[in-house]
mmCIF file of C-alpha atoms in Angstrom:
data_model
loop_
_atom_site.group_PDB
_atom_site.id
_atom_site.type_symbol
_atom_site.label_atom_id
_atom_site.label_comp_id
_atom_site.label_asym_id
_atom_site.label_seq_id
_atom_site.Cartn_x
_atom_site.Cartn_y
_atom_site.Cartn_z
ATOM 1 C CA TYR A 29 94.069 33.545 -70.354
ATOM 2 C CA ARG A 30 92.069 33.783 -67.133
ATOM 3 C CA GLU A 31 93.292 37.447 -66.672
ATOM 4 C CA VAL A 32 92.576 38.186 -70.288
ATOM 5 C CA GLY A 33 89.090 36.898 -69.904
ATOM 6 C CA ASN A 34 88.461 38.986 -66.829
ATOM 7 C CA LEU A 35 89.816 42.140 -68.532
ATOM 8 C CA LEU A 36 87.770 41.450 -71.670
ATOM 9 C CA GLU A 37 84.617 41.001 -69.625
ATOM 10 C CA ALA A 38 85.248 44.380 -67.886
ATOM 11 C CA VAL A 39 85.749 46.019 -71.304
ATOM 12 C CA ASN A 40 82.507 44.536 -72.530
ATOM 13 C CA GLN A 41 80.619 46.009 -69.616
ATOM 14 C CA LEU A 42 82.232 49.419 -70.148
ATOM 15 C CA SER A 43 81.432 49.212 -73.867
ATOM 16 C CA SER A 44 77.849 48.455 -73.201
ATOM 17 C CA TYR A 45 77.563 51.429 -70.881
ATOM 18 C CA PHE A 46 79.052 53.743 -73.453
ATOM 19 C CA PHE A 47 76.655 52.516 -76.148
ATOM 20 C CA GLN A 48 73.710 53.020 -73.881
ATOM 21 C CA GLU A 49 74.610 56.595 -73.214
ATOM 22 C CA GLU A 50 73.886 58.663 -76.301
ATOM 23 C CA LYS A 51 76.338 61.491 -75.264
ATOM 24 C CA TYR A 52 79.357 59.083 -75.617
ATOM 25 C CA GLN A 53 78.425 57.722 -79.102
ATOM 26 C CA THR A 54 79.733 60.752 -80.993
ATOM 27 C CA MET A 55 82.987 61.021 -79.087
ATOM 28 C CA GLY A 56 85.977 60.375 -81.370
ATOM 29 C CA ARG A 57 88.149 58.835 -78.675
ATOM 30 C CA ILE A 58 85.446 56.319 -77.695
ATOM 31 C CA ALA A 59 85.117 55.307 -81.362
ATOM 32 C CA GLU A 60 88.887 54.756 -81.694
ATOM 33 C CA LEU A 61 88.976 52.657 -78.500
ATOM 34 C CA THR A 62 86.024 50.588 -79.843
ATOM 35 C CA LYS A 63 87.869 49.836 -83.055
ATOM 36 C CA GLU A 64 91.034 48.886 -81.072
ATOM 37 C CA VAL A 65 88.890 46.535 -78.886
ATOM 38 C CA GLU A 66 87.375 44.859 -81.910
ATOM 39 C CA LEU A 67 90.877 44.258 -83.469
ATOM 40 C CA ILE A 68 92.069 42.694 -80.168
ATOM 41 C CA LYS A 69 88.980 40.464 -80.121
ATOM 42 C CA GLU A 70 89.795 39.296 -83.722
ATOM 43 C CA ASP A 71 93.323 38.453 -82.628
ATOM 44 C CA LEU A 72 91.999 36.585 -79.638
ATOM 45 C CA LYS A 73 89.589 34.529 -81.788
ATOM 46 C CA THR A 74 92.490 33.363 -83.941
ATOM 47 C CA LYS A 75 94.628 32.610 -80.841
ATOM 48 C CA VAL A 76 91.993 30.509 -79.045
ATOM 49 C CA ARG A 77 91.306 28.511 -82.216
ATOM 50 C CA GLU A 78 95.038 27.676 -82.523
ATOM 51 C CA GLU A 79 95.180 26.662 -78.893
ATOM 52 C CA PHE A 80 92.405 24.104 -79.345
ATOM 53 C CA PHE A 81 92.808 22.981 -82.933
ATOM 54 C CA GLU A 82 96.596 23.085 -83.559
ATOM 55 C CA GLN A 83 98.252 19.733 -82.836
ATOM 56 C CA ASP A 84 101.318 21.428 -81.338
ATOM 57 C CA SER A 85 99.391 23.159 -78.527
ATOM 58 C CA THR A 86 101.018 22.408 -75.176
ATOM 59 C CA LEU A 87 98.414 23.894 -72.829
ATOM 60 C CA SER A 88 97.226 21.868 -69.864
ATOM 61 C CA SER A 89 93.577 21.101 -69.155
ATOM 62 C CA THR A 90 93.507 23.991 -66.633
ATOM 63 C CA GLN A 91 94.981 26.298 -69.153
ATOM 64 C CA LEU A 92 92.465 25.245 -71.805
ATOM 65 C CA GLY A 93 89.761 25.853 -69.324
ATOM 66 C CA ASP A 94 91.016 29.444 -69.002
ATOM 67 C CA VAL A 95 90.873 29.743 -72.776
ATOM 68 C CA CYS A 96 87.210 28.928 -72.572
ATOM 69 C CA PHE A 97 86.727 31.804 -70.219
ATOM 70 C CA VAL A 98 88.086 34.010 -73.011
ATOM 71 C CA ILE A 99 85.770 32.439 -75.548
ATOM 72 C CA ASP A 100 82.837 33.194 -73.224
ATOM 73 C CA ALA A 101 83.896 36.820 -73.028
ATOM 74 C CA LEU A 102 84.189 36.949 -76.864
ATOM 75 C CA GLY A 103 80.436 36.538 -77.102
ATOM 76 C CA GLU A 104 77.758 34.055 -77.917
ATOM 77 C CA GLU A 105 78.343 33.993 -81.697
ATOM 78 C CA THR A 106 82.022 33.185 -81.168
ATOM 79 C CA LYS A 107 81.260 30.512 -78.537
ATOM 80 C CA ASN A 108 78.603 28.846 -80.731
ATOM 81 C CA GLN A 109 80.959 28.832 -83.702
ATOM 82 C CA PHE A 110 83.727 27.307 -81.556
ATOM 83 C CA LYS A 111 81.305 24.507 -80.348
ATOM 84 C CA ARG A 112 80.388 23.643 -84.021
ATOM 85 C CA THR A 113 84.080 23.580 -85.015
ATOM 86 C CA PHE A 114 85.013 21.392 -82.063
ATOM 87 C CA CYS A 115 82.196 18.927 -82.644
ATOM 88 C CA ASN A 116 82.828 18.713 -86.453
ATOM 89 C CA ASN A 117 86.556 17.970 -85.693
ATOM 90 C CA GLN A 118 85.553 15.267 -83.290
ATOM 91 C CA MET A 119 83.301 13.726 -85.941
ATOM 92 C CA THR A 120 85.998 13.527 -88.573
ATOM 93 C CA GLU A 121 87.087 9.975 -87.444
ATOM 94 C CA TYR A 122 83.385 8.900 -87.529
ATOM 95 C CA THR A 123 82.812 10.117 -91.111
ATOM 96 C CA ARG A 124 85.983 8.391 -92.221
ATOM 97 C CA THR A 125 85.267 5.105 -90.416
ATOM 98 C CA PHE A 126 81.675 4.839 -91.662
ATOM 99 C CA SER A 127 82.112 6.135 -95.152
ATOM 100 C CA ALA A 128 79.672 4.985 -97.805
ATOM 101 C CA THR A 129 82.156 2.636 -99.350
ATOM 102 C CA ASP A 130 82.977 0.943 -96.027
ATOM 103 C CA GLU A 131 81.224 -2.279 -94.956
ATOM 104 C CA SER A 132 80.607 -0.863 -91.467
ATOM 105 C CA SER A 133 78.329 1.815 -92.832
ATOM 106 C CA ARG A 134 75.626 -0.711 -93.802
ATOM 107 C CA LEU A 135 72.463 -0.755 -91.840
ATOM 108 C CA GLU A 136 72.944 -4.349 -90.564
ATOM 109 C CA TYR A 137 76.059 -3.167 -88.756
ATOM 110 C CA CYS A 138 74.556 -0.050 -87.264
ATOM 111 C CA ASP A 139 75.289 -1.303 -83.751
ATOM 112 C CA ARG A 140 79.016 -0.537 -84.548
ATOM 113 C CA ARG A 141 78.097 3.107 -84.918
ATOM 114 C CA PHE A 142 76.591 3.288 -81.438
ATOM 115 C CA LEU A 143 79.560 1.455 -79.942
ATOM 116 C CA TRP A 144 81.784 4.170 -81.540
ATOM 117 C CA ALA A 145 79.572 6.920 -80.053
ATOM 118 C CA ASN A 146 79.743 5.421 -76.550
ATOM 119 C CA ARG A 147 83.514 5.126 -76.813
ATOM 120 C CA LYS A 148 83.781 8.734 -78.077
ATOM 121 C CA LEU A 149 81.647 9.898 -75.161
ATOM 122 C CA ARG A 150 83.972 8.093 -72.643
ATOM 123 C CA GLU A 151 86.974 9.537 -74.411
ATOM 124 C CA TYR A 152 85.503 12.997 -74.267
ATOM 125 C CA GLU A 153 84.724 12.752 -70.546
ATOM 126 C CA GLN A 154 88.267 11.614 -69.807
ATOM 127 C CA LYS A 155 89.954 14.305 -71.827
ATOM 128 C CA TYR A 156 87.686 17.347 -71.811
ATOM 129 C CA ALA A 157 85.374 17.025 -68.765
ATOM 130 C CA ASP A 158 87.671 19.437 -66.792
ATOM 131 C CA VAL A 159 88.210 21.787 -69.738
ATOM 132 C CA PHE A 160 84.779 22.993 -70.903
ATOM 133 C CA PRO A 161 82.444 24.889 -68.459
ATOM 134 C CA PRO A 162 79.536 22.638 -67.430
ATOM 135 C CA SER A 163 77.124 25.216 -68.703
ATOM 136 C CA TRP A 164 78.317 24.542 -72.250
ATOM 137 C CA ARG A 165 77.084 20.891 -72.105
ATOM 138 C CA MET A 166 79.695 19.923 -74.684
ATOM 139 C CA SER A 167 79.391 16.125 -74.369
ATOM 140 C CA GLU A 168 75.630 16.470 -75.027
ATOM 141 C CA LYS A 169 76.368 18.707 -78.056
ATOM 142 C CA LEU A 170 78.844 16.199 -79.348
ATOM 143 C CA MET A 171 76.348 13.326 -79.112
ATOM 144 C CA GLU A 172 73.813 15.553 -80.812
ATOM 145 C CA PHE A 173 76.194 16.045 -83.679
ATOM 146 C CA PHE A 174 76.688 12.245 -83.843
ATOM 147 C CA GLY A 175 72.912 11.711 -83.984
ATOM 148 C CA LEU A 176 72.406 14.242 -86.762
ATOM 149 C CA ARG A 177 75.324 12.868 -88.799
ATOM 150 C CA THR A 178 74.087 9.318 -88.406
ATOM 151 C CA SER A 179 70.593 10.441 -89.430
ATOM 152 C CA GLU A 180 72.085 11.922 -92.647
ATOM 153 C CA HIS A 181 73.935 8.708 -93.349
ATOM 154 C CA PHE A 182 70.874 6.495 -92.847
ATOM 155 C CA LYS A 183 68.834 8.774 -95.083
ATOM 156 C CA LYS A 184 71.321 8.394 -97.895
ATOM 157 C CA ILE A 185 71.411 4.601 -97.455
ATOM 158 C CA LEU A 186 67.626 4.323 -97.527
ATOM 159 C CA SER A 187 67.432 6.528 -100.637
ATOM 160 C CA LYS A 188 69.669 4.218 -102.575
ATOM 161 C CA GLU A 189 68.157 0.894 -101.727
ATOM 162 C CA GLU A 190 65.181 -0.651 -99.919
ATOM 163 C CA PRO A 191 66.612 -2.669 -97.008
ATOM 164 C CA ASP A 192 65.348 -6.041 -95.763
ATOM 165 C CA VAL A 193 62.550 -5.677 -93.186
ATOM 166 C CA LYS A 194 64.608 -7.462 -90.493
ATOM 167 C CA ILE A 195 67.577 -5.299 -91.098
ATOM 168 C CA LEU A 196 65.465 -2.155 -90.964
ATOM 169 C CA LEU A 197 63.766 -3.215 -87.751
ATOM 170 C CA HIS A 198 67.248 -4.016 -86.253
ATOM 171 C CA ALA A 199 68.444 -0.526 -87.198
ATOM 172 C CA ILE A 200 65.283 1.075 -85.604
ATOM 173 C CA ARG A 201 65.646 -0.902 -82.412
ATOM 174 C CA GLU A 202 69.391 -0.032 -81.997
ATOM 175 C CA SER A 203 68.565 3.656 -82.741
ATOM 176 C CA LEU A 204 65.771 3.798 -80.185
ATOM 177 C CA LYS A 205 68.009 2.059 -77.636
ATOM 178 C CA TRP A 206 70.804 4.594 -78.093
ATOM 179 C CA GLU A 207 68.351 7.526 -77.960
ATOM 180 C CA ARG A 208 66.923 6.289 -74.722
ATOM 181 C CA GLU A 209 70.447 5.799 -73.284
ATOM 182 C CA MET A 210 71.360 9.402 -74.138
ATOM 183 C CA CYS A 211 68.154 10.752 -72.653
ATOM 184 C CA ALA A 212 68.793 8.840 -69.434
ATOM 185 C CA TYR A 213 72.504 9.758 -69.318
ATOM 186 C CA PHE A 214 72.170 13.540 -69.840
ATOM 187 C CA ALA A 215 68.970 13.989 -67.846
ATOM 188 C CA LYS A 216 70.994 12.882 -64.752
ATOM 189 C CA GLN A 217 73.407 15.812 -65.190
ATOM 190 C CA PRO A 218 72.561 19.171 -63.543
ATOM 191 C CA MET A 219 70.770 21.441 -66.002
ATOM 192 C CA MET A 220 73.060 24.435 -66.245
ATOM 193 C CA THR A 221 72.923 27.381 -68.606
ATOM 194 C CA ASP A 222 75.393 30.144 -69.357
ATOM 195 C CA ASN A 223 73.464 32.616 -67.122
ATOM 196 C CA PHE A 224 72.716 30.549 -64.106
ATOM 197 C CA GLU A 225 73.085 27.093 -62.545
ATOM 198 C CA ASP A 226 69.863 25.279 -61.941
ATOM 199 C CA THR A 227 71.185 23.035 -59.270
ATOM 200 C CA GLU A 228 69.255 24.734 -56.532
ATOM 201 C CA GLU A 229 65.577 24.676 -55.898
ATOM 202 C CA PRO A 230 64.028 27.696 -57.608
ATOM 203 C CA VAL A 231 62.759 30.240 -55.133
ATOM 204 C CA VAL A 232 59.108 31.096 -55.810
ATOM 205 C CA GLU A 233 57.543 33.877 -53.841
ATOM 206 C CA GLU A 234 54.163 32.860 -52.541
ATOM 207 C CA PRO A 235 51.331 35.392 -53.018
ATOM 208 C CA GLU A 236 49.746 36.784 -49.911
ATOM 209 C CA ASP A 237 47.106 34.668 -48.293
ATOM 210 C CA GLU A 238 43.558 35.596 -48.913
ATOM 211 C CA ASP A 239 41.946 37.911 -46.457
ATOM 212 C CA GLU A 240 39.210 36.089 -44.445
ATOM 213 C CA ASP A 241 36.925 39.064 -44.962
ATOM 214 C CA GLU A 242 37.680 39.195 -48.671
ATOM 215 C CA ASN A 243 34.991 37.916 -51.075
ATOM 216 C CA PRO A 244 36.469 34.694 -52.541
ATOM 217 C CA HIS A 245 34.583 35.464 -55.795
ATOM 218 C CA SER A 246 35.973 38.947 -56.099
ATOM 219 C CA ALA A 247 38.406 39.889 -58.947
ATOM 220 C CA ALA A 248 41.223 40.390 -56.454
ATOM 221 C CA ALA A 249 40.765 37.035 -54.807
ATOM 222 C CA ILE A 250 40.507 35.237 -58.191
ATOM 223 C CA ALA A 251 43.677 37.002 -59.335
ATOM 224 C CA LYS A 252 45.538 35.882 -56.262
ATOM 225 C CA ARG A 253 44.429 32.254 -56.765
ATOM 226 C CA TYR A 254 45.438 32.412 -60.408
ATOM 227 C CA LYS A 255 48.841 33.876 -59.512
ATOM 228 C CA LYS A 256 49.411 31.076 -57.080
ATOM 229 C CA TYR A 257 48.397 28.537 -59.639
ATOM 230 C CA GLN A 258 50.791 29.981 -62.272
ATOM 231 C CA MET A 259 53.699 30.004 -59.770
ATOM 232 C CA GLN A 260 53.121 26.336 -58.942
ATOM 233 C CA LYS A 261 52.826 25.425 -62.541
ATOM 234 C CA GLU A 262 56.119 27.280 -63.367
ATOM 235 C CA LEU A 263 57.899 25.608 -60.461
ATOM 236 C CA LYS A 264 56.770 22.179 -61.682
ATOM 237 C CA GLU A 265 57.891 22.918 -65.289
ATOM 238 C CA ARG A 266 61.296 24.088 -64.051
ATOM 239 C CA ARG A 267 61.753 20.882 -62.030
ATOM 240 C CA ASN A 268 60.829 18.784 -65.040
ATOM 241 C CA ALA A 269 62.718 20.960 -67.621
ATOM 242 C CA PRO A 270 65.991 18.990 -67.906
ATOM 243 C CA GLY A 271 64.307 15.689 -68.864
ATOM 244 C CA LYS A 272 62.016 17.353 -71.312
ATOM 245 C CA ILE A 273 64.775 19.344 -72.957
ATOM 246 C CA ILE A 274 67.013 16.315 -73.330
ATOM 247 C CA GLU A 275 64.131 14.166 -74.607
ATOM 248 C CA ALA A 276 63.202 16.764 -77.241
ATOM 249 C CA LYS A 277 66.802 16.786 -78.380
ATOM 250 C CA PHE A 278 67.532 13.058 -78.709
ATOM 251 C CA LYS A 279 64.093 11.356 -79.063
ATOM 252 C CA GLY A 280 63.774 10.432 -82.698
ATOM 253 C CA ILE A 281 67.061 12.163 -83.768
ATOM 254 C CA ILE A 282 68.032 8.921 -85.729
ATOM 255 C CA SER A 283 65.052 6.565 -85.510
ATOM 256 C CA SER A 284 62.729 9.070 -87.285
ATOM 257 C CA SER A 285 65.099 9.035 -90.281
#
């Protein structure tokens, strides 16, 4: 699968080049090869789904990691669809355990939901931490799915009956506690994206120092100072980005229901 991913990435780069060059777009052979590549991609999409979601898959963690390399090469849409399918599959047990007819689904027992989520997070880290690329942030995505699913459950419960004030306050406190725990947990992890790893200090090129003979009130001097200010502001925002992004994702995801 690693070799397939490498070859597919090379094909993607070649295809991109041919599409950019107008002279190649009308060539019959290029069109034929493009169709063949698309058919191969469809076959690969089916194959990678089977490797992850069929119970009889015998691939090791390392091999599944190589499958992820292929998924990356298949494009953003395929990868996002895979993430949704994976998270939905992981949430099947949760939906069944906390069904509307089960006593555990009641608001007064909401702490059981968060215990389930913490156990699922530990289970994920043990089983899949070495499978998915860190840039996918799959554990974070899984907990986000849990938060959204729980919010849906709570809304349905509140629409059917007005809970006791103490029970409602208990549910809000537990929800806020879990949201804070998730913000703290994921903010500690390196903020990585699919295009770069933000583990190193960003390099910001400093503008040239002002000339001593230059009028500090001139347009050029003011422009230089503004550029320096913008660079410092950008650097500060990038340093603080992980915490802000995580907070925006989890803060209120359940408690605002």
